[in-house]
Every structure is written in structure tokens, then in C-alpha cells.
Coordinates of C-alpha atoms in Angstrom, one line a residue:
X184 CA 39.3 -17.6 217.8
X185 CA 39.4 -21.1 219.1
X186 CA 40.0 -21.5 223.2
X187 CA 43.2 -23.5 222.0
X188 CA 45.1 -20.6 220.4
X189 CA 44.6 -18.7 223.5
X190 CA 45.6 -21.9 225.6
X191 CA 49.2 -21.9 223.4
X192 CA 49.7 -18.3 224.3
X193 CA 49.8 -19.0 228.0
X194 CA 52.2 -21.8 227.4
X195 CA 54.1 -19.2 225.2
X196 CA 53.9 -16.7 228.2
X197 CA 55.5 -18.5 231.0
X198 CA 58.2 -19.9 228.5
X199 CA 59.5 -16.1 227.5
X200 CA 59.5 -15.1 230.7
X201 CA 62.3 -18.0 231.6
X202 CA 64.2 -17.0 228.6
X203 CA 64.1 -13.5 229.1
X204 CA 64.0 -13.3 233.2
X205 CA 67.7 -14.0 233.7
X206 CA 68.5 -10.5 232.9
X207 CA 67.5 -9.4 236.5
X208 CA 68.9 -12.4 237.9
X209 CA 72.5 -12.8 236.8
X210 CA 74.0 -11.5 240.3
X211 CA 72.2 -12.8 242.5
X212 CA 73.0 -16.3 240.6
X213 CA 77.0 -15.4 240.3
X214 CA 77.0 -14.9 244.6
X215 CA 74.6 -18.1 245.4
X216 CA 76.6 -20.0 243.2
X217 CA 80.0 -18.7 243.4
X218 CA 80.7 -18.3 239.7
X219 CA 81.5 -15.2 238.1
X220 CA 79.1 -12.6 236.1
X221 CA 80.0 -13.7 232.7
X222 CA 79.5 -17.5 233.8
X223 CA 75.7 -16.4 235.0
X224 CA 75.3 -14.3 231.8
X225 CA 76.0 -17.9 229.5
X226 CA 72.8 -19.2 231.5
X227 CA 71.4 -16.6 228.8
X228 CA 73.5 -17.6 226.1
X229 CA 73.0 -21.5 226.2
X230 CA 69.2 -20.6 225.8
X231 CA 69.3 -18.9 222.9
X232 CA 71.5 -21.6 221.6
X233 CA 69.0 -24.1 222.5
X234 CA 66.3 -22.4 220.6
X235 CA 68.1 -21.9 217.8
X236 CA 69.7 -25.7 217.1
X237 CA 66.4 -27.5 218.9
X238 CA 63.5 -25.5 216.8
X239 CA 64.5 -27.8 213.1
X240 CA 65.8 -30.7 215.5
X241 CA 63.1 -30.8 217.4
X242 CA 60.4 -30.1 214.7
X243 CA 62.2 -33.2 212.7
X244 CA 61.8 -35.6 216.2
X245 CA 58.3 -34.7 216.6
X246 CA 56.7 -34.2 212.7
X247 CA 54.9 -37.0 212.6
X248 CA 53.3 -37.0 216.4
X249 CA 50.1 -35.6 216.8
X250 CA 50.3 -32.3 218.1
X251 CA 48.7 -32.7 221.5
X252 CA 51.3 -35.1 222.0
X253 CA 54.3 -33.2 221.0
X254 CA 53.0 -30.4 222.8
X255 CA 52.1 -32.2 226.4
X256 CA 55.8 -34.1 226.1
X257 CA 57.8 -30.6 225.2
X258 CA 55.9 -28.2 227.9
X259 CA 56.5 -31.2 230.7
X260 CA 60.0 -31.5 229.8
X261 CA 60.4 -27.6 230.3
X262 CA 58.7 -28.0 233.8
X263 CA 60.9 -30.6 235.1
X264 CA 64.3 -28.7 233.9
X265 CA 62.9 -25.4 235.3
X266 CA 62.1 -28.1 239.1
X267 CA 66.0 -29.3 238.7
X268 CA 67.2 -25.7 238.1
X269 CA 65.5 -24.3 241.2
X270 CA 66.7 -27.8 243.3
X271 CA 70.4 -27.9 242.2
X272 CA 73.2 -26.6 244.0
X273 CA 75.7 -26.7 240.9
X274 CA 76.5 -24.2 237.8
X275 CA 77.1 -27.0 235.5
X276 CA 73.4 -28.8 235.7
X277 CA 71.6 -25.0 236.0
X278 CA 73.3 -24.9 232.7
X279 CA 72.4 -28.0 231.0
X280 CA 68.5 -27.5 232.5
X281 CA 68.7 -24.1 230.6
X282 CA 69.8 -25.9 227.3
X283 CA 67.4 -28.8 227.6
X284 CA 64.6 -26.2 228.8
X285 CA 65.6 -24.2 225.0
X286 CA 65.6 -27.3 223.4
X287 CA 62.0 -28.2 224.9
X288 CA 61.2 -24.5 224.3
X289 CA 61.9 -24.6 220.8
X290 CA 60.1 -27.6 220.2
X291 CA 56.9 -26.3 221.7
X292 CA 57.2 -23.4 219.9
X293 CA 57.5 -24.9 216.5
X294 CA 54.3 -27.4 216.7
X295 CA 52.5 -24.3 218.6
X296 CA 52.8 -22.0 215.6
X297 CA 51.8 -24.8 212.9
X298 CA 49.1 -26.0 215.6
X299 CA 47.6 -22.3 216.0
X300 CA 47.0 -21.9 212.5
X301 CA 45.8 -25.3 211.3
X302 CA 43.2 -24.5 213.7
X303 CA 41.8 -21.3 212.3
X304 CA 40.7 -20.4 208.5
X305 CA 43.4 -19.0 206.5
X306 CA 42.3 -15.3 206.7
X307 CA 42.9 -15.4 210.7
X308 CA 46.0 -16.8 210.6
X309 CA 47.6 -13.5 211.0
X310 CA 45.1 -13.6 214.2
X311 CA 45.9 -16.9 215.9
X312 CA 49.7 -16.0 215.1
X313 CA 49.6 -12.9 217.1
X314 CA 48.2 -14.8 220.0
X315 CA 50.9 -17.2 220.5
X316 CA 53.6 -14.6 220.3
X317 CA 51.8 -12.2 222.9
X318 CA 52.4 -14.4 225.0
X319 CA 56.0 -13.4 224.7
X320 CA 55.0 -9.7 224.9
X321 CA 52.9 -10.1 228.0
X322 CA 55.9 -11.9 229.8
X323 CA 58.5 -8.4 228.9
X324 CA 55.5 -6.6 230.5
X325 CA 54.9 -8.5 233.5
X326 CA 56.6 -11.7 233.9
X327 CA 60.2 -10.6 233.4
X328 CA 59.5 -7.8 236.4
X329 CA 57.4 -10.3 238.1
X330 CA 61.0 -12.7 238.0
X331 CA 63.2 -10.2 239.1
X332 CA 60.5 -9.1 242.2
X333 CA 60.6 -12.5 243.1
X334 CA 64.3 -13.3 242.8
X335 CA 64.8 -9.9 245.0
X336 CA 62.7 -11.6 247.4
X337 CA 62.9 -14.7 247.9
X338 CA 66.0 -15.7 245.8
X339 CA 66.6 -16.3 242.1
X340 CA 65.6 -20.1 242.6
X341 CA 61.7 -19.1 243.5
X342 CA 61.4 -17.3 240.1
X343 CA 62.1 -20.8 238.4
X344 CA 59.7 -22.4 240.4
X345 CA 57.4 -19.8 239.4
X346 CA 57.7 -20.3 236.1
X347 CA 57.2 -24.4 236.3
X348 CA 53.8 -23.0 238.8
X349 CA 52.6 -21.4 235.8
X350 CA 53.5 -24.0 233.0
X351 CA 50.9 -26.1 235.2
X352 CA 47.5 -24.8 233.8
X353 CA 48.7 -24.7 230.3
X354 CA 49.4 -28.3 230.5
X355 CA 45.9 -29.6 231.6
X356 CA 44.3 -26.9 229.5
X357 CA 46.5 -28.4 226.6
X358 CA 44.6 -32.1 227.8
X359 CA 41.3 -30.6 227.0
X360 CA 41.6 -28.5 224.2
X361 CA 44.6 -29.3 221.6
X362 CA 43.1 -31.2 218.6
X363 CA 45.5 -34.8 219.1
X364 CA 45.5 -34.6 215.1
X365 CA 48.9 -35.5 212.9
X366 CA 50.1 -32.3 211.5
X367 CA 48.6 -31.9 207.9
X368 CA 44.9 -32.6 209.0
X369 CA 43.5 -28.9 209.1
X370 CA 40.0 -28.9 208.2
X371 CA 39.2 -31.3 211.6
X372 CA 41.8 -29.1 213.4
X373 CA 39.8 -26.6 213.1
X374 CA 36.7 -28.4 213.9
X375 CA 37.7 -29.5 217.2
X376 CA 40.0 -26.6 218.4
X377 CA 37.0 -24.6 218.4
X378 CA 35.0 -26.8 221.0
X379 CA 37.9 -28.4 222.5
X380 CA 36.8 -32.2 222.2
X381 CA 36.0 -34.7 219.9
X382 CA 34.2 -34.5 216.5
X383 CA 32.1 -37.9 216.3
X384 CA 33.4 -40.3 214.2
X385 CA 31.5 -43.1 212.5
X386 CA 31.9 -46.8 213.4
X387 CA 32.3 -49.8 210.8
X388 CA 28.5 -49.8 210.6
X389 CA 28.1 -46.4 209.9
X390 CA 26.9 -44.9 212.8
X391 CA 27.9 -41.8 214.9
X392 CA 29.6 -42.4 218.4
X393 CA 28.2 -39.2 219.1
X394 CA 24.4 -40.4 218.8
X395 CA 23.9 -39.5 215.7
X396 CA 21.7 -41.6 212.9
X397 CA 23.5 -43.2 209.8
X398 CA 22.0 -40.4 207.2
X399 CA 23.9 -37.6 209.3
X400 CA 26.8 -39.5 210.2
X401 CA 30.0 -37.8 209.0
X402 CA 32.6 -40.5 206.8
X403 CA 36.1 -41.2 208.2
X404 CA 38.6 -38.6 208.2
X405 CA 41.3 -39.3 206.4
X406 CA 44.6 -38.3 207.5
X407 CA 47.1 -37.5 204.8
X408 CA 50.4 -39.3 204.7
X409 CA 53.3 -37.6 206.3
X410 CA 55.4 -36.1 203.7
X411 CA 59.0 -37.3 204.2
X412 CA 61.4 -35.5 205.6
X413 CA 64.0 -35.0 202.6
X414 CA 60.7 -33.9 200.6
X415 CA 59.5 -31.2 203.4
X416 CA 62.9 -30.3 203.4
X417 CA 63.4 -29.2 199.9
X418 CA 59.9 -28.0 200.1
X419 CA 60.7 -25.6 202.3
X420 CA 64.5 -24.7 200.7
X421 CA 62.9 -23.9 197.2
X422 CA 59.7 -22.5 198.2
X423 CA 60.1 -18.6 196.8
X424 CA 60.9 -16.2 199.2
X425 CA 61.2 -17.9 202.3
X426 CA 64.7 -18.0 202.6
X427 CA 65.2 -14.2 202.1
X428 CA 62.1 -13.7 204.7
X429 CA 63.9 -16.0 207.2
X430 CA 66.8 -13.7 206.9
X431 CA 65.3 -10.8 207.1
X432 CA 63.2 -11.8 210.3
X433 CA 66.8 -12.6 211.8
X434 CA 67.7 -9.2 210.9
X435 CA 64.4 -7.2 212.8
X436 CA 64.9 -9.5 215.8
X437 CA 68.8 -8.7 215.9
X438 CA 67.7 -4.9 215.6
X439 CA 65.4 -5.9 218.5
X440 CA 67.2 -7.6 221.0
X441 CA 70.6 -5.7 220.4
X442 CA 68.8 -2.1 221.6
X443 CA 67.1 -3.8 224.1
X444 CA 69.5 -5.6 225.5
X445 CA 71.2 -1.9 226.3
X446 CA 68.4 -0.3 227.3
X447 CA 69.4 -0.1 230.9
X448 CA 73.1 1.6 230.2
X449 CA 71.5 3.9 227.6
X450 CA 68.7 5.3 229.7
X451 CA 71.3 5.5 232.9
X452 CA 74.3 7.2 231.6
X453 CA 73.6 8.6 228.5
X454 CA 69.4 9.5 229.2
X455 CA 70.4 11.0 232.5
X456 CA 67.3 8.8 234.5
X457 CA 68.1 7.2 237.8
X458 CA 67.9 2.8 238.1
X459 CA 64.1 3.4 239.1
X460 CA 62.9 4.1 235.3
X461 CA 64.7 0.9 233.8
X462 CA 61.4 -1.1 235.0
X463 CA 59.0 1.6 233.7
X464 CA 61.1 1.8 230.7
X465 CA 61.4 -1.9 230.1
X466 CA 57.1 -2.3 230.7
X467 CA 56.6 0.5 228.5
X468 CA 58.6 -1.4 225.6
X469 CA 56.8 -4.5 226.6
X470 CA 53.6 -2.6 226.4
X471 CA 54.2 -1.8 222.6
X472 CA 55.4 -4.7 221.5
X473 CA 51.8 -6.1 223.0
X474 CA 49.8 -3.5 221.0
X475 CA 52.2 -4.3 217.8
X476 CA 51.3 -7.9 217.9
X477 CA 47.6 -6.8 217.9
X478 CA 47.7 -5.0 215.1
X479 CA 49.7 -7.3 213.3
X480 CA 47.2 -9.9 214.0
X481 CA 44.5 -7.4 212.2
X482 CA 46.1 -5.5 210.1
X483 CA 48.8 -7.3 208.4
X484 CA 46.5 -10.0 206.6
X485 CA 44.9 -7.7 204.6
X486 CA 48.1 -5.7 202.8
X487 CA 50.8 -7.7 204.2
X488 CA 53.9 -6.7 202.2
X489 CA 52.8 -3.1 202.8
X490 CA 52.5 -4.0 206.7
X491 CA 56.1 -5.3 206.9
X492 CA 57.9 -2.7 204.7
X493 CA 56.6 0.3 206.4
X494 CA 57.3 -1.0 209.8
X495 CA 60.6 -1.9 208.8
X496 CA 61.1 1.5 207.5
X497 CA 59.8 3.1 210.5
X498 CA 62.2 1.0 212.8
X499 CA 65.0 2.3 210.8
X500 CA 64.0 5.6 211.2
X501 CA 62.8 5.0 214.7
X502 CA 66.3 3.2 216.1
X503 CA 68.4 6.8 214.3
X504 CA 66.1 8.6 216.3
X505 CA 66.8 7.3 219.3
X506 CA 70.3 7.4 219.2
X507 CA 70.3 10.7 218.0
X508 CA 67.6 12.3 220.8
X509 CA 68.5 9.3 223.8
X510 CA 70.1 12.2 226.1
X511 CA 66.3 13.8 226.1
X512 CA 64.3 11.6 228.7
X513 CA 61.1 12.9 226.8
X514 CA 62.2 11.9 223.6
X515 CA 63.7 8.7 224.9
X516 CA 60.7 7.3 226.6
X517 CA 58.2 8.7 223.8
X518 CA 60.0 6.6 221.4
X519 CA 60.4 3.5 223.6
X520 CA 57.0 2.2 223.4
X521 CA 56.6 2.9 219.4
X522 CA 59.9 1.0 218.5
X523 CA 59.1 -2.1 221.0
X524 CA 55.0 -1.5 219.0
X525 CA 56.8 -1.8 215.6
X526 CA 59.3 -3.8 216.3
X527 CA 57.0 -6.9 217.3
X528 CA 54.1 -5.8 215.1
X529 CA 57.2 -6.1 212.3
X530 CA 58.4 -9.4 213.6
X531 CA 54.6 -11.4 213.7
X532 CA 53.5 -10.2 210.5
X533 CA 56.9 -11.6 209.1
X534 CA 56.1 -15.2 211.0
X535 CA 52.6 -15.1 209.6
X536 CA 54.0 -15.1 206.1
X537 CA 56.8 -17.5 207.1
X538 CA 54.0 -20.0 207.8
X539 CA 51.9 -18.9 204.5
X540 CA 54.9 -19.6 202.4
X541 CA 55.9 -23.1 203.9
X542 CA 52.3 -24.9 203.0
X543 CA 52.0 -27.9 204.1
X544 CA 55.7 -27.8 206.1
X545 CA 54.2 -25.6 208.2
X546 CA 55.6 -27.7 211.5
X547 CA 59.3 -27.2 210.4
X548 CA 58.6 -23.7 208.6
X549 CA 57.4 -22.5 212.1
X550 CA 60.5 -24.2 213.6
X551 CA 62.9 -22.5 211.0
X552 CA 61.3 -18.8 212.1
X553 CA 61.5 -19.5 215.2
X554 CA 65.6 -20.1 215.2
X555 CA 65.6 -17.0 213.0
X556 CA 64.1 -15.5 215.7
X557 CA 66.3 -16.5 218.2
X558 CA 69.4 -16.4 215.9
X559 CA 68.7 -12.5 215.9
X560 CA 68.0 -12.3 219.7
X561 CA 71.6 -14.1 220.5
X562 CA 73.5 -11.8 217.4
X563 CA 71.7 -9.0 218.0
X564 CA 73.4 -8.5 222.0
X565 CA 76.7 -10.1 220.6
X566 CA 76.9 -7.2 218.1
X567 CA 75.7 -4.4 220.2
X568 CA 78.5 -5.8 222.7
X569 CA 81.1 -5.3 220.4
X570 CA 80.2 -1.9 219.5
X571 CA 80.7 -1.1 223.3
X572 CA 84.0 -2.8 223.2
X573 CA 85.1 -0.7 220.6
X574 CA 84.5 2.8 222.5
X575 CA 81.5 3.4 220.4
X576 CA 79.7 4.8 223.8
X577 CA 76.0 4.0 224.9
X578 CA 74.2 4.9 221.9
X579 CA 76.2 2.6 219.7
X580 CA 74.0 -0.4 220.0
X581 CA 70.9 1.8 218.8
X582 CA 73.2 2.5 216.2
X583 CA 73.7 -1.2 215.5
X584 CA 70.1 -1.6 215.4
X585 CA 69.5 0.8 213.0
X586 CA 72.6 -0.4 210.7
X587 CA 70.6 -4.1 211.0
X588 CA 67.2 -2.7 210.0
X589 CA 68.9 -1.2 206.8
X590 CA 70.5 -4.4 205.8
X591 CA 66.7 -5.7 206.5
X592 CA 65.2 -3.5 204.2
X593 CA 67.7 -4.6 201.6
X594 CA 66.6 -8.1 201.9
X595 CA 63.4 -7.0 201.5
X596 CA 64.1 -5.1 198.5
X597 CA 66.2 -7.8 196.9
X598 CA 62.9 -10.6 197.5
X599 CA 60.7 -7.9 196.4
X600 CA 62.8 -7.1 193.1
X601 CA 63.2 -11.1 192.6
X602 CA 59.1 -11.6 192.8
X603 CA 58.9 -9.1 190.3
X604 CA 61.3 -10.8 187.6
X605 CA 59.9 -13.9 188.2
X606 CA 56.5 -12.4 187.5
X607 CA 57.4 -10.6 184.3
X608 CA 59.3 -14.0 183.1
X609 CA 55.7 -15.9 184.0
X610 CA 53.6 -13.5 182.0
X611 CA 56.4 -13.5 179.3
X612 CA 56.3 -17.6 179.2
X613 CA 52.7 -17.2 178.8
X614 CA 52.4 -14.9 176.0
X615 CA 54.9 -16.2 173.7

């Protein structure tokens, strides 16, 4: 796996734990800045609406930049918000720094993807996938609880500067290793992301810059032409399958988040374990979801539409079981690394295919999963809320989570069905 891949995942980690470390953060936030609960808790909100709108925006501003580029201007942009957040005395610019760090968030994001896997042969791509989003699995397990240490500390303000601290080594590591190719170019992607510099390139007169005589000297590379943006665009909106898969990504991720989100309430009033097992609860989850992306990464290649359907089976199965056994601490923490294991083992293998169904829109594919991503980590919470509204008690977002991972596995079934008619009316087509 090319040093580059694991470079992106670094950049991946300290950008999940800003989007997720707020969660320990929110009162002490409110009180230094005189706002109420709710107001601290949009802080949260604004991100995830960030990601969403700024993965296709920001995909469409940057398509035709080389990637180093895109990805050097979106991670500095996300360091100097996450400097004016820690600096400013107000609500309203923390807030817009939070948008504008989402927006430069989701733009990184987007190339990263496309840029992990141009960079690898096609049968790693599950591989160099899993990478970039362990890096969101590593910051649940240690650099959300590493935030909220901090913030308990030294204030909420020193766990943003921690995260712009740690941005710091991806962005020079970016420098050295990131092919600077335009999107499209894989086969030198590849070359160079391995080795991290520059394949040589002939001159006019035929002869490698890198020393090398005229009979070895490899000819030009030529870049392909960008394709334009109303052709990627239907490209992508008529390629088979992709919007169901989109959909049903939003679905697992809403499943995700919306349990998640209600971990701490569950495992306090309805579990029966004191505040000092949320952490241990929350790493063990984090934990999982870092051996799910593993397995994803070498399993889910090889029988893919096997790989997604029994996880998604097993989360529905999983999420009923934990509603059902939550007031049984056993039970409850058995089954809380296993869900956060499927649940992100689930979730890569259904970016892997986004990207292998997109082609050569693999820059705003990857931006597209990545605001179905976020699109079920912002419902997923908003519907879970509700259920508590409603006197449903402290299981009824685990219930929610199930009731969205059987609507899942209808999408599923409905692509499934459709890729079987359309292969019957192929073979049909072809016989008569």
C-alpha cells in the first residue's frame, strides 16, 4: 500500500475527530460563551451540514486541480478555521469556522477517496478505501476522548488547537507524497504514490531527467481531458445502481449515528452503568468499527455483494438485540463492539463500490458518498431525537436504528432484483 494512502488516513483522523469531538464539549462551550445548550449543540449541526452541501460543491470547484493541490488548499483551510475557532470570543464566527471547516472537510474528503484509489490496482481498492476511513474509526477510539480530556483540562478551545497541531504533519507529508496528477491519470498515480516523488519524464530530445539513456526513456504521459461537468454528471445519475447504493449508504449511516448518538442515555438509565463506562463504552464501539474497516478492506473485494448484505442483515438483527437485551450490562457491552465492527465494516465496503460504480467520476462519486454519509449521520440523531420526544423511552433510537437498517435492506433488495431483470433482458436481447 502506497505511504500516500496511509498519509490521507491521518488527515482523515484529525478531521473526524473535530466533527465528532463536540459531543463532550457542548457545556463547557454554552458557559464560556454564554449561549445556551441547544445553540452549542448547532456547532454539531452546521458540520454535518457543511459536509453534506460542500462534498458535490466542493468536488465541482476542485475537479479539474491536481490532487496535491486540492488537497494541500482544503486541509490548510480546515487548519486556519479550527486557529479562528480556538481565538474567537464570539458564537456566531465559532459557527461559521465550523461550516467553512465542513465545507473544507468535505472537499478533502472527496479528492482523498478518488486520490486513494487511483493510486492502487483495482483489486486493493477495497484496501486503500479502508485506510482513509480508519482514520475516522481511530479518532471515535482515541481522538474524540483525547478532545474531551483536553477540553476538561484545559478548556474546550485547546482541543481545537489540538486538532489544527495534528493537521500539521499531514500537510507536509501531503508535500512529499501526493502524486500532483489531474484526476483521471491512474496508471502514473500509482507509479509515484508508491515512492512518493517524481517518475522521470523525457525532454524534447528524448532523454530522461532522471539520468536515464534515450532507449529506456519512458514517452510523455498523457493526461486525459477533463470530462465536463454536465457529462460526469449524468455519468454518474445513470450509472446502474449507484443511486440506490447512495441511498442505502445514507440508510446504514443513519442506523449508525442515530444509536450512537444515544449511547450515553441508553447505557445510564436504561443499562443501569454509572457516567464512568460511557468512555469505555464509546472506545469499545470505536474499536469495532476499526476492526470492521479492516475486514472490509480484505474481505469485501472478493464477494462484495455477499459482504454488504450480510452485514446489513446482521445490523438489523444486531440493533433488535440491543434494544431488546440494553437493561443487561453484559449483553449491552458484548454487543457494542460487534454492531460499531459491522456497522463500519458495512459502511466501507458500500464506499468501495460507490467508487467502482462511478468510473472515471470517481472525484464527485466519492463526494456524493460522502454527503450520503453525512446525510445519515445528521438524520440519523434528528430521528432518534424524535423518538424520545414522543415518549418512546431510551431504547427507542436502537429501535430507530433497526427500523432504518430494514428499509436498507429493502433498497438492497430492490437494486438487487433490478440487476437481475436487466440481466435476463441482456441475455434475452442477445438470443433473439
Amino acid at each position: 500500500m502506497p505511504f500516500a494512502v496511509y498519509v490521507l488516513g491521518l488527515a482523515v483522523f484529525a478531521q473526524g475527530t473535530s466533527e465528532f469531538m463536540l459531543s463532550g464539549l457542548v457545556s463547557a462551550i454554552a458557559a464560556d460563551l454564554d449561549v445556551s445548550l441547544s445553540a452549542a449543540g448547532l456547532l454539531t449541526s452546521a458540520f454535518a451540514v457543511g459536509m453534506v452541501l460542500g462534498a458535490p460543491l466542493m468536488a465541482l470547484f476542485s475537479r479539474t486541480w491536481p490532487r496535491r493541490r486540492a488537497l494541500l488548499l482544503f486541509l490548510a483551510v480546515f487548519i486556519a478555521v479550527h486557529i479562528v475557532g480556538a481565538l474567537t470570543p464570539g458564537y456566531g464566527v465559532l459557527l461559521a469556522a465550523r461550516f467553512v471547516g465542513a465545507l473544507a472537510n468535505a472537499g478533502f474528503w472527496a479528492v482523498a477517496l478518488a486520490a486513494a484509489v487511483s493510486m492502487v490496482p483495482d483489486g486493493l481498492r477495497g484496501r486503500a478505501t479502508a485506510v482513509v476511513v480508519g482514520g475516522v474509526t481511530i479518532a471515535c477510539v482515541v481522538g474524540v476522548p483525547a478532545g474531551a480530556v483536553l477540553g476538561e483540562r484545559w478548556g474546550w478551545r485547546a482541543a481545537f488547537w489540538a486538532v489544527a497541531v495534528v493537521s500539521l504533519p499531514a500537510l507536509w507529508a501531503i508535500t512529499r507524497s501526493v502524486p500532483g496528477g489531474v484526476p483521471g491519470d491512474r496508471g502514473r498515480d500509482r507509479d509515484r504514490g508508491r515512492g512518493g516523488g517524481t517518475a522521470p519524464v523525457a525532454d524534447a530530445r528524448g532523454t530522461a531527467s532522471a539520468g536515464q539513456g534515450p532507449e529506456t526513456a519512458p514517452a510523455p504521459a498523457r493526461t486525459p481531458a477533463p470530462i465536463p461537468v454536465r457529462d460526469e454528471l449524468r455519468l454518474l445519475l445513470t450509472a446502474p445502481h449507484l443511486l440506490p447504493t447512495l441511498l442505502t449508504m445514507a440508510l446504514v449511516q443513519g442506523a449508525t449515528f442515530c444509536a450512537f448518538s444515544y449511547l450515553e442515555p441508553l447505557l445510564t438509565r436504561t443499562t443501569g452503568l454509572t457516567i464512568t463506562w460511557v468512555p469505555l463504552a464509546l472506545a469499545l464501539f470505536g474499536a469495532g468499527a476499526f476492526l470492521g474497516v479492516g475486514a472490509a478492506g480484505r474481505y469485501a473485494e472478493r464477494r462484495p455483494t455477499a459482504f454488504i448484505a450480510y452485514g446489513m442483515a446482521a445490523l438489523a438483527l444486531g440493533w433488535s438485540t440491543l434494544a431488546l437485551t440494553a437493561g443487561r450490562p453484559l449483553a449491552a457491552l458484548a454487543l457494542i463492539p460487534l454492531l460499531g465492527m459491522l456497522a463500519f465494516g458495512t459502511g466501507t465496503a458500500l464506499i468501495t463500490r460507490v467508487l467502482g460504480l462511478a468510473g472515471r467520476s470517481s472525484t464527485l462519486a466519492g463526494a456524493f458518498g460522502t454527503s450520503a454519509f453525512n446525510l445519515g449521520a445528521a438524520v440519523g440523531p434528528w430521528a432518534g431525537g424524535l423518538a424520545l420526544e414522543a415518549g418512546g423511552g431510551y431504547r427507542s433510537p436502537v429501535w430507530v436504528s433497526a427500523a432504518l437498517m430494514a428499509l436498507a435492506l429493502l433498497t438492497e433488495g430492490a437494486r438487487r432484483l433490478r440487476r437481475v431483470r436487466s440481466r435476463e433482458r441482456a441475455s434475452g436481447s442477445t438470443a433473439g
